[in-house]
């Protein structure tokens, strides 16, 4: 079965919106594009504009300094009509022209001017870096995905690309439906962000997830979902991961272990899951918890009209059985205390959990673990972790969930999911 990520979230269609924000991008462009004077003493002595355009260039520079962008362009246009212009003359004209057009928000015209400036071959190494960044930003902000990639790669090769730049390259590949390169550059962006001490952007994982989903490759989705959960711990991602993991599980014991994670992470979103979990809990002689699960499903409005009769019938049955368990708690407690093995103490803790008595639940299970001789050690640690999480004792919850992986012959699927839950519980 293929799970579409459209059900969860689709990455934003515009790369500059998803990654940097349009306002920030334009500010970056203007900063990067600010032209130096064509007459600056900083220029090499061999780099001087021709006298034939000195008048127009001086006027253009003054207009730029005064914010008179249209006047600057008029003077630059006049300069271009002169004959005998050198490559440096043209580079200076185009560089000023690019800046003025960007100030007028004529991004395509600004882009064309900067590209012509680079084509002259007269651009200094410093200005080439600045212009390339500006062209990269313009291409991204105008959905020119291939040009965004080309300029971005040039920046990456030159060592000037930031983690954010790499993320824009990845998203550009995603927009071009090139999933192979989307994954490559997403991974580069994630690695660069972590190296810089920054949190990777969620969209980088969502690009890869959508590609895997579109290809119907559920197994490729699993590690990406794990990365997403470690990043943001969202119920949406838990839901998708657990649906994938659960569909191939045939053992009722392991299925119930998966449902417990699904329930506790808020990832259970359909009535049939609540019903199946409740039935499995009933089969495991935990009717009070089964009652709680069904009541939550009903109060959340997840039980449809076709399911209501069956659900009510199950609920009434669990209520009757739970009442019997409640009346027998004192006797079960006494028997558990007398028994040298830990099995009854763990069972007592699970029953307490079903009634919402988390303090006694944790105490009973801890006592059982000390006695040892427990049939389902995985359930003992899971219920201990769940009780501690309900008590907001997250360090002890993490410790309990983390112990699941140490149990011999534990299902690899169950072990992996509880290790992940251990890392994220309480966040």
Coordinates of C-alpha atoms in Angstrom, one line a residue:
X1 CA 0.0 0.0 0.0
X2 CA 1.3 3.5 -0.9
X3 CA 0.8 6.4 1.4
X4 CA 0.6 9.8 -0.2
X5 CA 2.3 12.6 1.6
X6 CA -0.4 14.9 0.2
X7 CA -2.4 13.7 3.2
X8 CA 0.3 15.2 5.5
X9 CA 2.0 18.2 4.0
X10 CA 3.3 19.2 0.6
X11 CA 6.4 21.4 0.4
X12 CA 5.8 24.9 -0.7
X13 CA 5.7 25.5 -4.4
X14 CA 8.0 28.6 -4.3
X15 CA 11.5 28.0 -3.2
X16 CA 12.2 31.5 -1.9
X17 CA 9.0 31.3 0.2
X18 CA 9.8 28.0 1.7
X19 CA 13.4 28.6 2.4
X20 CA 14.3 32.2 2.8
X21 CA 11.3 34.5 2.5
X22 CA 10.8 36.9 -0.3
X23 CA 11.6 40.1 1.6
X24 CA 14.8 38.7 2.9
X25 CA 15.8 37.6 -0.5
X26 CA 15.3 41.0 -2.1
X27 CA 17.3 42.6 0.7
X28 CA 20.1 40.2 0.0
X29 CA 20.0 41.0 -3.7
X30 CA 20.2 44.7 -3.1
X31 CA 23.1 44.3 -0.7
X32 CA 25.0 42.0 -3.0
X33 CA 24.4 44.2 -6.0
X34 CA 25.5 47.6 -4.7
X35 CA 27.9 48.9 -7.3
X36 CA 31.3 50.5 -6.6
X37 CA 32.2 53.6 -8.3
X38 CA 33.6 53.1 -11.8
X39 CA 36.1 55.8 -10.9
X40 CA 37.2 54.3 -7.6
X41 CA 40.8 54.3 -6.6
X42 CA 40.3 50.7 -5.4
X43 CA 40.2 49.6 -9.1
X44 CA 43.4 48.5 -10.7
X45 CA 45.1 51.3 -12.6
X46 CA 44.6 49.4 -15.8
X47 CA 40.8 49.3 -15.2
X48 CA 39.7 52.8 -16.1
X49 CA 36.5 53.8 -18.1
X50 CA 37.0 55.5 -21.4
X51 CA 36.8 59.3 -21.5
X52 CA 34.1 58.9 -24.2
X53 CA 31.5 57.8 -21.5
X54 CA 32.9 59.7 -18.5
X55 CA 30.1 62.3 -18.6
X56 CA 27.3 59.7 -18.8
X57 CA 28.8 57.5 -16.1
X58 CA 29.3 60.4 -13.7
X59 CA 25.7 61.4 -14.2
X60 CA 24.5 57.8 -13.8
X61 CA 26.5 57.4 -10.5
X62 CA 25.1 60.7 -9.1
X63 CA 21.6 59.6 -10.1
X64 CA 22.1 56.2 -8.3
X65 CA 23.3 58.0 -5.2
X66 CA 20.2 60.2 -5.2
X67 CA 17.9 57.2 -5.8
X68 CA 16.9 58.4 -9.2
X69 CA 16.9 55.0 -10.9
X70 CA 15.1 55.9 -14.1
X71 CA 17.5 58.8 -14.7
X72 CA 20.5 56.5 -14.1
X73 CA 19.2 54.0 -16.7
X74 CA 18.7 56.9 -19.1
X75 CA 22.4 57.9 -18.7
X76 CA 23.6 54.3 -19.0
X77 CA 21.6 53.8 -22.1
X78 CA 23.3 56.8 -23.6
X79 CA 26.7 55.5 -22.6
X80 CA 26.0 52.3 -24.5
X81 CA 25.5 54.1 -27.8
X82 CA 29.1 55.3 -27.8
X83 CA 31.6 53.6 -30.0
X84 CA 35.0 52.1 -29.1
X85 CA 33.9 50.9 -25.6
X86 CA 36.2 48.6 -23.8
X87 CA 35.2 45.4 -21.9
X88 CA 35.6 47.3 -18.7
X89 CA 33.4 50.2 -20.0
X90 CA 30.7 47.6 -20.7
X91 CA 31.1 45.8 -17.4
X92 CA 30.7 49.1 -15.5
X93 CA 27.6 50.1 -17.5
X94 CA 26.0 46.7 -17.1
X95 CA 26.8 46.5 -13.4
X96 CA 25.2 50.0 -12.7
X97 CA 22.3 49.0 -15.0
X98 CA 21.7 45.8 -13.1
X99 CA 21.6 47.6 -9.7
X100 CA 19.2 50.3 -10.9
X101 CA 16.8 47.8 -12.4
X102 CA 16.8 45.8 -9.2
X103 CA 15.9 48.9 -7.3
X104 CA 13.0 49.4 -9.6
X105 CA 12.1 45.7 -9.0
X106 CA 12.7 44.9 -12.7
X107 CA 14.4 41.7 -11.7
X108 CA 14.6 40.1 -15.2
X109 CA 16.2 43.3 -16.6
X110 CA 18.6 43.3 -13.7
X111 CA 19.4 39.7 -14.3
X112 CA 20.1 40.3 -18.0
X113 CA 22.4 43.3 -17.2
X114 CA 24.5 41.3 -14.6
X115 CA 24.7 38.3 -17.0
X116 CA 26.0 40.7 -19.7
X117 CA 28.5 42.2 -17.2
X118 CA 29.9 38.7 -16.4
X119 CA 30.1 37.9 -20.2
X120 CA 32.5 40.9 -20.7
X121 CA 35.2 39.0 -18.8
X122 CA 36.2 42.2 -17.1
X123 CA 34.5 41.5 -13.8
X124 CA 36.9 41.4 -10.8
X125 CA 37.0 38.2 -8.7
X126 CA 35.3 40.0 -5.8
X127 CA 32.5 41.4 -8.0
X128 CA 32.0 38.0 -9.7
X129 CA 31.2 36.4 -6.3
X130 CA 28.7 39.2 -5.6
X131 CA 27.1 39.1 -9.0
X132 CA 26.7 35.4 -8.9
X133 CA 25.0 35.5 -5.6
X134 CA 22.7 38.2 -6.9
X135 CA 21.9 36.2 -10.0
X136 CA 21.2 33.2 -7.9
X137 CA 18.8 35.1 -5.8
X138 CA 17.0 36.6 -8.8
X139 CA 16.7 33.2 -10.4
X140 CA 15.2 31.7 -7.3
X141 CA 12.8 34.6 -6.7
X142 CA 11.5 34.3 -10.3
X143 CA 11.2 30.5 -10.4
X144 CA 14.0 30.0 -12.9
X145 CA 14.9 26.7 -11.3
X146 CA 17.7 25.5 -13.7
X147 CA 19.4 28.9 -13.5
X148 CA 19.0 28.8 -9.7
X149 CA 20.8 25.4 -9.8
X150 CA 23.5 26.6 -12.1
X151 CA 24.4 29.7 -10.1
X152 CA 24.0 27.8 -6.9
X153 CA 26.5 25.2 -8.0
X154 CA 28.9 27.9 -8.9
X155 CA 28.7 29.3 -5.4
X156 CA 29.0 25.8 -3.9
X157 CA 32.1 25.1 -6.0
X158 CA 33.6 28.4 -4.9
X159 CA 32.9 27.7 -1.2
X160 CA 30.5 30.7 -0.8
X161 CA 27.2 28.8 -0.6
X162 CA 25.5 28.9 2.8
X163 CA 23.3 26.0 4.1
X164 CA 20.3 28.1 3.0
X165 CA 21.7 28.4 -0.5
X166 CA 22.1 24.6 -0.7
X167 CA 18.5 24.2 0.5
X168 CA 17.3 26.4 -2.3
X169 CA 19.3 24.3 -4.8
X170 CA 17.6 21.2 -3.4
X171 CA 14.2 22.7 -3.7
X172 CA 14.9 23.9 -7.3
X173 CA 15.7 20.3 -8.2
X174 CA 12.5 19.2 -6.5
X175 CA 10.5 21.7 -8.6
X176 CA 12.1 20.2 -11.7
X177 CA 11.0 16.7 -10.5
X178 CA 14.6 15.5 -10.4
X179 CA 14.3 13.4 -7.3
X180 CA 17.9 12.0 -7.5
X181 CA 19.5 15.4 -7.2
X182 CA 16.8 16.6 -4.8
X183 CA 18.1 13.9 -2.4
X184 CA 21.7 14.7 -3.0
X185 CA 21.4 18.4 -2.4
X186 CA 19.0 18.0 0.5
X187 CA 21.5 15.8 2.2
X188 CA 24.3 18.4 1.5
X189 CA 22.1 21.2 3.0
X190 CA 21.2 19.1 6.1
X191 CA 24.9 18.3 6.6
X192 CA 25.9 22.0 6.1
X193 CA 23.3 23.2 8.6
X194 CA 24.3 20.7 11.2
X195 CA 28.0 21.6 10.7
X196 CA 27.0 25.3 11.2
X197 CA 25.1 24.4 14.4
X198 CA 21.7 25.1 12.8
X199 CA 18.6 23.0 12.8
X200 CA 18.0 21.5 9.3
X201 CA 14.9 22.8 7.4
X202 CA 11.9 20.5 7.6
X203 CA 11.3 21.0 3.8
X204 CA 14.5 19.3 3.0
X205 CA 13.1 16.0 4.4
X206 CA 9.7 16.6 2.9
X207 CA 11.1 16.9 -0.6
X208 CA 12.7 13.5 -0.2
X209 CA 9.6 12.0 1.4
X210 CA 7.4 13.2 -1.4
X211 CA 9.7 11.7 -4.0
X212 CA 9.7 8.3 -2.2
X213 CA 5.9 8.5 -1.8
X214 CA 5.4 9.3 -5.5
X215 CA 7.6 6.3 -6.4
X216 CA 5.6 4.1 -4.1
X217 CA 8.7 3.2 -2.1
X218 CA 7.5 2.8 1.4
X219 CA 10.8 1.4 2.7
X220 CA 12.6 4.5 1.4
X221 CA 10.1 6.6 3.3
X222 CA 10.9 5.0 6.7
X223 CA 14.4 6.6 7.4
X224 CA 13.2 9.9 6.1
X225 CA 10.2 9.8 8.5
X226 CA 12.5 8.9 11.4
X227 CA 14.7 12.0 10.6
X228 CA 11.5 14.1 10.5
X229 CA 10.4 12.8 13.8
X230 CA 13.8 13.4 15.4
X231 CA 13.6 16.9 14.0
X232 CA 10.1 18.0 14.9
X233 CA 8.4 15.1 16.6
X234 CA 5.1 15.7 14.8
X235 CA 2.1 13.4 15.1
X236 CA 1.7 13.7 11.3
X237 CA 5.0 12.0 10.8
X238 CA 4.4 9.4 13.5
X239 CA 1.1 8.5 11.8
X240 CA 2.7 7.9 8.4
X241 CA 5.6 5.9 9.9
X242 CA 3.4 3.7 12.0
X243 CA 1.0 3.1 9.2
X244 CA 3.9 1.8 7.1
X245 CA 5.3 -0.3 9.8
X246 CA 2.0 -1.7 10.9
X247 CA 0.9 -2.9 7.5
X248 CA 3.4 -5.7 7.3
X249 CA 3.0 -6.8 11.0
X250 CA 1.1 -10.0 11.4
X251 CA 1.7 -10.7 15.1
X252 CA -1.0 -9.3 17.4
X253 CA 1.4 -8.8 20.3
X254 CA 3.7 -6.6 18.1
X255 CA 0.7 -4.8 16.5
X256 CA -0.5 -3.8 19.9
X257 CA 2.9 -2.5 20.8
X258 CA 2.8 -0.3 17.7
X259 CA -0.7 0.9 18.5
X260 CA 0.5 2.0 21.9
X261 CA 3.1 4.3 20.3
X262 CA 0.5 5.5 17.8
X263 CA -2.0 6.3 20.6
X264 CA 0.5 8.0 22.9
X265 CA 2.0 10.2 20.1
X266 CA -1.4 11.5 19.0
X267 CA -0.9 9.8 15.7
X268 CA -4.1 7.7 15.7
X269 CA -6.6 9.5 13.5
X270 CA -9.2 6.9 12.3
X271 CA -11.9 5.1 14.3
X272 CA -11.0 1.7 13.0
X273 CA -7.5 2.0 14.6
X274 CA -9.1 2.8 18.0
X275 CA -11.5 -0.2 17.6
X276 CA -8.7 -2.6 16.7
X277 CA -6.5 -1.4 19.5
X278 CA -9.3 -1.8 22.0
X279 CA -10.1 -5.3 20.9
X280 CA -6.4 -6.3 21.2
X281 CA -6.3 -4.7 24.7
X282 CA -9.4 -6.7 25.6
X283 CA -7.7 -9.9 24.3
X284 CA -4.8 -9.0 26.5
X285 CA -7.1 -8.8 29.6
X286 CA -6.8 -5.0 29.8
X287 CA -10.5 -4.0 29.6
X288 CA -10.1 -0.7 31.5
X289 CA -7.6 0.6 29.0
X290 CA -9.7 -0.7 26.2
X291 CA -12.6 1.3 27.6
X292 CA -10.5 4.5 27.7
X293 CA -9.3 4.0 24.1
X294 CA -12.9 3.6 22.8
X295 CA -14.2 6.6 24.9
X296 CA -11.5 8.8 23.4
X297 CA -12.4 7.7 19.9
X298 CA -16.1 8.5 20.5
X299 CA -15.4 11.9 22.2
X300 CA -13.1 12.8 19.3
X301 CA -15.9 12.1 16.7
X302 CA -13.9 9.4 15.0
X303 CA -16.5 6.7 15.2
X304 CA -18.8 7.0 12.2
X305 CA -22.5 6.0 12.1
X306 CA -21.7 2.5 10.7
X307 CA -19.3 1.8 13.5
X308 CA -21.4 3.2 16.4
X309 CA -23.5 0.1 17.2
X310 CA -20.5 -2.2 17.3
X311 CA -18.4 0.3 19.3
X312 CA -21.1 0.8 21.9
X313 CA -21.5 -3.0 22.2
X314 CA -17.7 -3.4 22.7
X315 CA -17.6 -0.4 25.1
X316 CA -20.4 -1.9 27.3
X317 CA -18.6 -5.2 27.4
X318 CA -15.3 -3.5 28.4
X319 CA -17.0 -1.5 31.1
X320 CA -18.4 -4.6 32.7
X321 CA -15.1 -6.4 32.7
X322 CA -13.2 -3.3 33.9
X323 CA -15.6 -3.1 36.9
X324 CA -14.7 -6.6 37.8
X325 CA -11.0 -5.8 37.6
X326 CA -11.5 -2.7 39.8
X327 CA -13.2 -4.8 42.5
X328 CA -10.4 -7.3 42.3
X329 CA -7.5 -4.8 42.6
X330 CA -7.0 -5.4 46.4
X331 CA -6.8 -9.1 45.9
X332 CA -4.5 -8.9 42.9
X333 CA -2.2 -6.5 44.9
X334 CA -2.0 -9.0 47.7
X335 CA -1.3 -11.9 45.4
X336 CA 1.4 -9.9 43.6
X337 CA 3.1 -9.0 46.8
X338 CA 3.3 -12.6 48.0
X339 CA 4.4 -14.0 44.6
X340 CA 8.3 -14.3 44.3
X341 CA 8.1 -13.9 40.6
X342 CA 7.5 -10.5 39.0
X343 CA 4.8 -11.4 36.5
X344 CA 1.8 -10.6 38.7
X345 CA 3.3 -7.3 39.9
X346 CA 3.7 -6.2 36.2
X347 CA 0.2 -7.3 35.4
X348 CA -1.0 -5.3 38.5
X349 CA 0.9 -2.2 37.1
X350 CA -0.8 -2.6 33.7
X351 CA -4.2 -2.8 35.3
X352 CA -3.5 0.3 37.4
X353 CA -2.4 2.1 34.2
X354 CA -5.8 1.3 32.6
X355 CA -7.5 3.0 35.5
X356 CA -5.3 6.1 35.2
X357 CA -3.4 5.4 38.5
X358 CA 0.0 6.0 37.0
X359 CA 1.8 6.4 40.3
X360 CA 0.8 2.9 41.5
X361 CA 1.3 1.6 38.0
X362 CA 5.0 2.6 38.0
X363 CA 5.5 1.4 41.5
X364 CA 4.1 -2.1 40.8
X365 CA 6.0 -2.6 37.6
X366 CA 9.3 -1.5 39.2
X367 CA 8.6 -4.0 41.9
X368 CA 8.0 -6.7 39.3
X369 CA 11.2 -5.9 37.4
X370 CA 13.2 -6.3 40.6
X371 CA 11.7 -9.7 41.1
X372 CA 12.3 -10.7 37.5
X373 CA 10.6 -13.8 35.9
X374 CA 8.4 -11.8 33.6
X375 CA 6.7 -13.3 30.6
X376 CA 6.6 -10.2 28.4
X377 CA 9.5 -8.0 29.5
X378 CA 8.9 -5.6 26.5
X379 CA 5.4 -4.8 27.8
X380 CA 6.7 -4.3 31.3
X381 CA 9.2 -1.6 30.1
X382 CA 6.6 0.0 27.8
X383 CA 4.0 0.4 30.5
X384 CA 6.6 1.6 33.0
X385 CA 7.7 4.2 30.4
X386 CA 4.1 5.2 29.6
X387 CA 3.3 5.6 33.3
X388 CA 6.4 7.8 33.9
X389 CA 5.5 9.9 30.8
X390 CA 2.0 10.5 32.2
X391 CA 3.7 11.5 35.5
X392 CA 5.9 13.9 33.5
X393 CA 9.0 12.0 34.7
X394 CA 10.5 12.1 31.2
X395 CA 14.1 11.0 32.2
X396 CA 12.6 7.8 33.7
X397 CA 10.3 7.3 30.7
X398 CA 13.2 7.6 28.3
X399 CA 15.1 5.1 30.4
X400 CA 12.2 2.6 30.3
X401 CA 11.5 2.9 26.6
X402 CA 15.2 2.7 25.9
X403 CA 15.4 -0.6 27.7
X404 CA 13.1 -2.3 25.1
X405 CA 16.0 -2.7 22.7
X406 CA 18.0 -4.7 25.2
X407 CA 15.4 -7.5 25.4
X408 CA 16.5 -10.8 23.6
X409 CA 14.4 -11.8 20.6
X410 CA 12.5 -8.5 20.5
X411 CA 10.9 -7.6 17.2
X412 CA 13.4 -5.4 15.3
X413 CA 10.5 -3.2 14.2
X414 CA 9.2 -2.8 17.8
X415 CA 12.7 -2.2 19.1
X416 CA 13.4 0.5 16.5
X417 CA 10.2 2.4 17.1
X418 CA 10.5 2.4 20.9
X419 CA 14.1 3.6 20.6
X420 CA 12.8 6.5 18.5
X421 CA 10.1 7.1 21.0
X422 CA 12.6 7.1 23.8
X423 CA 14.6 9.8 22.0
X424 CA 11.5 12.0 21.5
X425 CA 9.2 11.5 24.5
X426 CA 8.5 14.7 26.4
X427 CA 9.4 17.0 23.5

